């Protein structure tokens, strides 16, 4: 059953169209992450959902109720902003309890709910501090606390972790995820960081130029990207792509011949050229492997594994290999490619084949 | 960051010379207030206890009312300037907030229509009917304004003015020589008096004029301060279902406190020191300090000790104002307010 | 500006109308009345019923030497003092910006003059420039010069008025230029220093052009404000000797409140407005040219 529904919403600023008709539905209790490069329309979508922007056309429904023309405050949502958006002149306690106080909730109940949120977010020691005396992570916790005491139908997050340092970001994303699961509240989360999207989401919505490229759970997204854009966007380091010819059950990358898995060979037999995609981490041994020679231009030892950055048939390639793999710049190296993990895309439409 | 010691020395020298130039008159008025009459009339004296024996006599005389009423103008100055400052900063901040957060679209043609209707309508009413001037103006205002607002909603041709133009409209009041509106207001106040609403030489009349006088400053300065208030915080409040008015009063105003203080200080200084309106619009009861000071000149002649006391009373509060703004300037707060 | 605000923006009228109405009713509406009066003869003493005289009032003022004299005096005092204010104010701002030792010490003293009542400043100036009892002539005597009757002769009086204005308003220029200097991107100057460009060239090549728009604005504000001068003249010379130091505002005041010739005074104040608008337009056009040449 869909809890939050965007029905063919569009948005244009003057003559510039930011969102073509876009539809998305989110189930009750689901954690959906909108991800994409900057300018892809993910934040606009979230703001339309919040009511901070009005859709040019289309409908927004929350819990079956049409809220398209309803003020943000009356949509029963709570939002966490990128820059925390705390009230700088109020203490942590004041920040969390302010909305309830304005809406005439009794003193005792405010205290109870604020204390509960404080305990949940480990904010107890800071309740009487002003935001300027808190660290970034603490501020973000206050912002989350402010959202959750309202017991909303839906949580909206607008890149809440992008101002935190890397270590804190990892901690906070787990924390948010656990909190959401515990409360069972529907959540829509916007980020440009694909790792954040993959680790937190029940379902990831990859967007580009206002369009949804693919909406799926993280594993599907990784294993069966709907098109070249999604394949490139998800996974780090990014997938390698080669334009190749198909000839008698193998792909030809320049003079190198990589035999296809039987199923792929059958599926692609009628094609002349395809885009062949292989992730750097899939340069490994498997039941069906091929050999590929590349010319490393740079070698990046990362400890757990080593990245070879170089060229194969004049095209850029990144390979993830064992740290003990013998390779040196300028000397050709041959790596093993796990052909069971190969991806193929149409050179014209870039759709998955 | 000057690397050249020569330039640095010239800079220091310039500052010291200016310091002397700026401070000497202030020093002079301060010591003169403590001079006995002989230390004035026998030629310039400079250093207390060396050139002359300081005395508090001039202060005692002033506050004893020996030399005319001092307390009255002080009280009216304080009441009028504080009330007018509070009003114009508050109303100006509201207008500035609207100009920062909302879009205004005003059709030039509607504005022109308003001007033509007001001026033409008044001339007609004034020459054809025996209406009193204030009545005629009110009739014109209440007909022309709704018509103009209605016209603004029609699809008229011609340019459309935006928020910057509205701001300019407010600020442009400062380009008018004040004598133009001072005379006009004097004439109008006199007419209002004739229909039983005394505004000349009253608290209300002065406060209204000074509120209008302070508004251009308040709108202009507060607009710049308010643009620095992050929009996200207000959006957070909107999502939390807080009303606009409450957002303005409880969230925006507290966040803009430094700007409010700076703007209030500047408006207060201008109202406190204003001379021309007070000269034209007051005759006795609500005379302010600058009028008292100007009067000192002719009524005191060379009684410099008394004149200095009067000047010091006017200067005192402004020293506090300058100190507050000086502190703000150091913290770089004012750098954001110019464009 | 968000779209939803557009939808719920009825409240914007509540925010802007009070301020708008006050300015409209107090600052602009009386002008309509004054405009009609300027085409009439209205006298309070002796009371005469208003009579329409067309442009007579305007013609009478435009042909009076006293009006043109007042324009000349006002312009002279304004130009002299604004030029001095700009140069001194900019230099002081540069010095303060480059952290001259003891800068924090000067700040309040530097700011103070512009917050003082011009009337009070004029009173102080009256003492300081007194021909026999004032310290300025005392100092000049000490240096072997003759006493100067500062306030009772035309040229010394005009100079004194310009000096007072400079004393009072240089801080304003310093304040704004300092803020402008602090807002300039630091990297440009560092790059210039790395390229071994001298301080003099750096100022004329970088600082001055970058601050030109601000300079234009600051000078504009000071010119507009300077044209309004009355308080100091009123106290210091009363326009004398004769009408040698009479400024436009003072002329209008004398005409209106000493002779109670309201029609003439209204016409005079509208002519004054026209003069200011002409000056402002010419100035802004010239400034725009200058800015474009530098940009």
CSV table of C-alpha atoms in Angstrom, one decimal, chain C residues 13-287:
chain,number,residue,atom,x,y,z
C,13,UNK,CA,0.8,42.7,2.3
C,14,UNK,CA,0.4,42.8,6.1
C,15,UNK,CA,4.2,43.2,6.3
C,16,UNK,CA,4.7,45.9,3.8
C,17,UNK,CA,1.6,48.1,3.9
C,18,UNK,CA,2.2,49.8,7.2
C,19,UNK,CA,5.6,51.2,6.2
C,20,UNK,CA,4.3,51.9,2.7
C,21,UNK,CA,1.3,53.9,3.9
C,22,UNK,CA,3.3,55.9,6.4
C,23,UNK,CA,5.9,57.0,3.8
C,24,UNK,CA,3.1,57.6,1.2
C,25,UNK,CA,0.9,59.7,3.5
C,26,UNK,CA,3.6,61.6,5.4
C,27,UNK,CA,6.4,62.0,2.9
C,28,UNK,CA,4.5,62.2,-0.4
C,29,UNK,CA,1.0,63.3,0.1
C,30,UNK,CA,1.8,66.6,1.6
C,31,UNK,CA,3.8,67.3,-1.5
C,32,UNK,CA,0.6,67.3,-3.5
C,33,UNK,CA,-0.8,70.0,-1.3
C,34,UNK,CA,2.5,72.0,-1.5
C,35,UNK,CA,2.5,71.6,-5.3
C,36,UNK,CA,-0.9,73.3,-5.6
C,37,UNK,CA,0.1,76.0,-3.1
C,38,UNK,CA,3.2,76.7,-5.3
C,39,UNK,CA,0.9,78.0,-8.0
C,40,UNK,CA,-1.0,80.3,-5.7
C,41,UNK,CA,-0.2,83.4,-3.6
C,42,UNK,CA,-0.9,82.3,0.0
C,43,UNK,CA,0.0,84.7,2.7
C,44,UNK,CA,-0.6,84.1,6.4
C,45,UNK,CA,0.6,87.5,7.5
C,46,UNK,CA,-1.4,89.5,6.5
C,47,UNK,CA,-4.0,86.8,5.7
C,48,UNK,CA,-5.0,86.8,2.1
C,49,UNK,CA,-7.3,84.3,0.3
C,50,UNK,CA,-5.3,82.0,-2.0
C,51,UNK,CA,-5.3,83.2,-5.6
C,52,UNK,CA,-4.1,81.2,-8.6
C,53,UNK,CA,-1.1,82.8,-10.2
C,54,UNK,CA,0.3,80.1,-12.5
C,55,UNK,CA,4.0,80.0,-12.7
C,56,UNK,CA,4.5,83.5,-11.3
C,57,UNK,CA,6.1,82.2,-8.1
C,58,UNK,CA,8.6,80.1,-10.1
C,59,UNK,CA,9.4,82.9,-12.4
C,60,UNK,CA,10.0,85.3,-9.5
C,61,UNK,CA,12.4,82.9,-7.8
C,62,UNK,CA,14.2,81.9,-11.0
C,63,UNK,CA,14.9,85.5,-11.7
C,64,UNK,CA,16.1,86.4,-8.2
C,65,UNK,CA,19.9,86.7,-7.7
C,66,UNK,CA,19.5,85.4,-4.1
C,67,UNK,CA,18.2,82.1,-5.3
C,68,UNK,CA,21.2,81.6,-7.7
C,69,UNK,CA,23.5,82.8,-4.9
C,70,UNK,CA,22.1,80.2,-2.6
C,71,UNK,CA,22.6,77.5,-5.2
C,72,UNK,CA,26.2,78.7,-5.6
C,73,UNK,CA,26.9,78.7,-1.9
C,74,UNK,CA,25.3,75.3,-1.3
C,75,UNK,CA,27.2,73.8,-4.2
C,76,UNK,CA,30.5,75.3,-3.2
C,77,UNK,CA,30.3,74.1,0.4
C,78,UNK,CA,29.1,70.7,-0.7
C,79,UNK,CA,31.7,70.1,-3.3
C,80,UNK,CA,34.6,71.4,-1.2
C,81,UNK,CA,33.6,69.3,1.8
C,82,UNK,CA,32.7,66.1,-0.1
C,83,UNK,CA,36.0,66.2,-2.0
C,84,UNK,CA,37.9,66.5,1.3
C,85,UNK,CA,35.7,63.9,2.9
C,86,UNK,CA,36.3,61.4,0.2
C,87,UNK,CA,40.1,61.8,0.0
C,88,UNK,CA,40.6,61.9,3.7
C,89,UNK,CA,38.0,59.2,4.4
C,90,UNK,CA,39.5,56.8,1.9
C,91,UNK,CA,43.1,57.4,3.2
C,92,UNK,CA,42.0,56.8,6.7
C,93,UNK,CA,40.1,53.7,5.7
C,94,UNK,CA,43.3,52.4,3.9
C,95,UNK,CA,45.3,53.1,7.0
C,96,UNK,CA,42.8,51.3,9.3
C,97,UNK,CA,42.5,48.4,6.9
C,98,UNK,CA,46.2,47.9,7.0
C,99,UNK,CA,46.2,47.6,10.7
C,100,UNK,CA,48.0,50.8,11.7
C,101,UNK,CA,49.1,50.4,15.3
C,102,UNK,CA,46.4,51.3,17.8
C,103,UNK,CA,43.6,51.1,15.3
C,104,UNK,CA,41.1,50.0,17.9
C,105,UNK,CA,41.9,53.1,19.9
C,106,UNK,CA,40.8,55.4,17.1
C,107,UNK,CA,37.6,53.7,16.2
C,108,UNK,CA,35.1,55.4,18.5
C,109,UNK,CA,36.8,58.8,18.2
C,110,UNK,CA,36.7,58.4,14.4
C,111,UNK,CA,33.1,57.4,14.4
C,112,UNK,CA,31.8,59.9,17.0
C,113,UNK,CA,31.5,63.1,14.9
C,114,UNK,CA,28.9,61.7,12.5
C,115,UNK,CA,26.6,60.9,15.4
C,116,UNK,CA,26.6,64.4,16.9
C,117,UNK,CA,23.8,66.9,16.2
C,118,UNK,CA,25.0,69.3,13.6
C,119,UNK,CA,23.6,72.1,15.7
C,120,UNK,CA,25.8,71.1,18.6
C,121,UNK,CA,28.8,70.8,16.3
C,122,UNK,CA,28.1,74.3,15.0
C,123,UNK,CA,28.0,75.6,18.6
C,124,UNK,CA,31.4,74.0,19.3
C,125,UNK,CA,32.7,75.5,16.1
C,126,UNK,CA,31.5,78.9,17.1
C,127,UNK,CA,33.7,78.7,20.2
C,128,UNK,CA,36.7,77.2,18.5
C,129,UNK,CA,36.7,79.7,15.7
C,130,UNK,CA,35.8,82.7,17.9
C,131,UNK,CA,37.9,85.7,16.6
C,132,UNK,CA,39.4,86.6,20.1
C,133,UNK,CA,38.5,83.9,22.5
C,134,UNK,CA,38.9,80.8,20.3
C,135,UNK,CA,41.9,78.4,20.2
C,136,UNK,CA,42.3,78.5,16.4
C,137,UNK,CA,43.1,82.2,16.3
C,138,UNK,CA,45.1,81.8,19.5
C,139,UNK,CA,47.2,79.2,17.7
C,140,UNK,CA,47.5,81.3,14.6
C,141,UNK,CA,48.7,84.2,16.7
C,142,UNK,CA,51.2,82.0,18.3
C,143,UNK,CA,52.5,81.2,14.8
C,144,UNK,CA,52.7,84.9,13.9
C,145,UNK,CA,49.6,85.2,11.8
C,146,UNK,CA,47.0,87.9,12.1
C,147,UNK,CA,43.6,87.2,13.6
C,148,UNK,CA,41.0,86.0,11.0
C,149,UNK,CA,37.4,87.0,11.5
C,150,UNK,CA,36.2,83.5,10.6
C,151,UNK,CA,32.5,83.9,10.9
C,152,UNK,CA,31.8,87.4,9.8
C,153,UNK,CA,33.4,87.4,6.3
C,154,UNK,CA,32.2,85.5,3.3
C,155,UNK,CA,35.1,83.3,2.3
C,156,UNK,CA,36.4,82.4,5.8
C,157,UNK,CA,32.9,81.6,6.8
C,158,UNK,CA,32.4,79.3,3.8
C,159,UNK,CA,35.7,77.6,4.5
C,160,UNK,CA,34.7,77.1,8.1
C,161,UNK,CA,31.4,75.6,7.0
C,162,UNK,CA,33.2,73.2,4.7
C,163,UNK,CA,35.7,72.3,7.4
C,164,UNK,CA,32.8,71.5,9.8
C,165,UNK,CA,31.1,69.3,7.3
C,166,UNK,CA,34.4,67.5,6.6
C,167,UNK,CA,35.0,67.0,10.3
C,168,UNK,CA,31.5,65.6,10.8
C,169,UNK,CA,31.2,63.4,7.7
C,170,UNK,CA,34.6,62.0,6.9
C,171,UNK,CA,33.9,59.2,9.4
C,172,UNK,CA,31.0,58.1,7.2
C,173,UNK,CA,33.2,57.8,4.2
C,174,UNK,CA,35.8,55.9,6.3
C,175,UNK,CA,33.2,53.5,7.6
C,176,UNK,CA,31.9,52.6,4.2
C,177,UNK,CA,35.2,52.5,2.4
C,178,UNK,CA,36.7,50.3,5.2
C,179,UNK,CA,33.8,47.9,4.9
C,180,UNK,CA,34.4,47.9,1.1
C,181,UNK,CA,38.1,47.2,1.6
C,182,UNK,CA,37.4,44.4,3.9
C,183,UNK,CA,35.1,42.9,1.3
C,184,UNK,CA,37.7,42.8,-1.5
C,185,UNK,CA,39.0,39.3,-2.4
C,186,UNK,CA,42.4,39.0,-0.7
C,187,UNK,CA,43.9,36.6,-3.3
C,188,UNK,CA,44.0,39.3,-6.0
C,189,UNK,CA,46.3,41.4,-3.8
C,190,UNK,CA,48.5,38.5,-2.8
C,191,UNK,CA,48.8,37.5,-6.5
C,192,UNK,CA,49.9,41.1,-7.3
C,193,UNK,CA,52.5,41.1,-4.5
C,194,UNK,CA,53.8,37.8,-5.7
C,195,UNK,CA,54.1,39.4,-9.1
C,196,UNK,CA,56.1,42.2,-7.4
C,197,UNK,CA,53.8,45.0,-8.2
C,198,UNK,CA,54.4,48.1,-6.0
C,199,UNK,CA,51.9,49.5,-3.5
C,200,UNK,CA,51.2,52.6,-5.6
C,201,UNK,CA,50.4,50.6,-8.7
C,202,UNK,CA,48.4,48.1,-6.7
C,203,UNK,CA,46.2,50.9,-5.4
C,204,UNK,CA,45.6,52.5,-8.7
C,205,UNK,CA,45.5,49.2,-10.7
C,206,UNK,CA,43.4,47.1,-8.3
C,207,UNK,CA,42.0,48.7,-5.2
C,208,UNK,CA,40.7,51.9,-6.7
C,209,UNK,CA,38.9,50.4,-9.7
C,210,UNK,CA,37.4,47.7,-7.6
C,211,UNK,CA,36.0,50.2,-5.1
C,212,UNK,CA,34.9,52.6,-7.8
C,213,UNK,CA,31.2,51.6,-7.7
C,214,UNK,CA,31.2,51.9,-3.9
C,215,UNK,CA,33.0,55.3,-4.2
C,216,UNK,CA,30.3,56.5,-6.6
C,217,UNK,CA,27.6,55.5,-4.2
C,218,UNK,CA,29.3,57.0,-1.1
C,219,UNK,CA,30.0,60.3,-2.9
C,220,UNK,CA,26.4,60.4,-4.2
C,221,UNK,CA,25.0,59.9,-0.7
C,222,UNK,CA,27.3,62.7,0.7
C,223,UNK,CA,26.4,65.1,-2.2
C,224,UNK,CA,22.7,64.5,-1.6
C,225,UNK,CA,23.0,64.9,2.1
C,226,UNK,CA,25.3,67.9,1.7
C,227,UNK,CA,22.8,69.8,-0.3
C,228,UNK,CA,20.4,69.7,2.6
C,229,UNK,CA,22.7,71.7,4.8
C,230,UNK,CA,21.0,74.2,7.1
C,231,UNK,CA,21.7,73.4,10.8
C,232,UNK,CA,25.3,74.5,10.9
C,233,UNK,CA,24.7,77.6,8.8
C,234,UNK,CA,21.7,78.5,10.9
C,235,UNK,CA,23.7,78.5,14.1
C,236,UNK,CA,27.1,79.7,12.8
C,237,UNK,CA,26.3,82.6,10.5
C,238,UNK,CA,22.6,82.7,10.1
C,239,UNK,CA,23.4,83.0,6.4
C,240,UNK,CA,25.4,86.2,6.9
C,241,UNK,CA,27.1,88.4,6.4
C,242,UNK,CA,24.1,89.6,4.4
C,243,UNK,CA,23.2,86.5,2.4
C,244,UNK,CA,26.8,85.6,1.6
C,245,UNK,CA,26.5,82.1,3.2
C,246,UNK,CA,22.8,81.5,2.8
C,247,UNK,CA,22.2,77.9,1.6
C,248,UNK,CA,19.1,76.7,-0.3
C,249,UNK,CA,17.3,75.2,2.7
C,250,UNK,CA,18.0,78.3,4.8
C,251,UNK,CA,16.8,80.5,2.0
C,252,UNK,CA,13.5,78.6,1.9
C,253,UNK,CA,13.2,78.7,5.6
C,254,UNK,CA,13.8,82.4,5.8
C,255,UNK,CA,11.4,83.1,3.0
C,256,UNK,CA,8.6,80.9,4.5
C,257,UNK,CA,9.0,81.5,8.2
C,258,UNK,CA,10.1,85.1,8.3
C,259,UNK,CA,7.9,86.4,5.5
C,260,UNK,CA,5.2,83.8,5.6
C,261,UNK,CA,5.0,83.8,1.8
C,262,UNK,CA,3.9,80.2,1.5
C,263,UNK,CA,3.2,80.1,-2.2
C,264,UNK,CA,6.6,81.4,-3.0
C,265,UNK,CA,8.3,79.1,-0.5
C,266,UNK,CA,6.6,76.0,-1.9
C,267,UNK,CA,7.7,77.0,-5.4
C,268,UNK,CA,11.2,77.5,-4.1
C,269,UNK,CA,11.3,74.1,-2.5
C,270,UNK,CA,10.1,72.5,-5.7
C,271,UNK,CA,12.8,74.3,-7.7
C,272,UNK,CA,15.2,73.1,-5.1
C,273,UNK,CA,14.0,69.5,-5.8
C,274,UNK,CA,14.6,70.1,-9.5
C,275,UNK,CA,18.1,71.4,-8.8
C,276,UNK,CA,18.9,68.3,-6.8
C,277,UNK,CA,17.4,66.0,-9.4
C,278,UNK,CA,19.4,67.7,-12.2
C,279,UNK,CA,22.6,67.5,-10.1
C,280,UNK,CA,22.0,63.8,-9.3
C,281,UNK,CA,21.3,62.9,-12.9
C,282,UNK,CA,24.4,64.6,-14.2
C,283,UNK,CA,26.5,63.1,-11.5
C,284,UNK,CA,25.2,59.6,-12.0
C,285,UNK,CA,25.6,59.8,-15.8
C,286,UNK,CA,29.2,61.0,-15.4
C,287,UNK,CA,29.9,58.4,-12.7
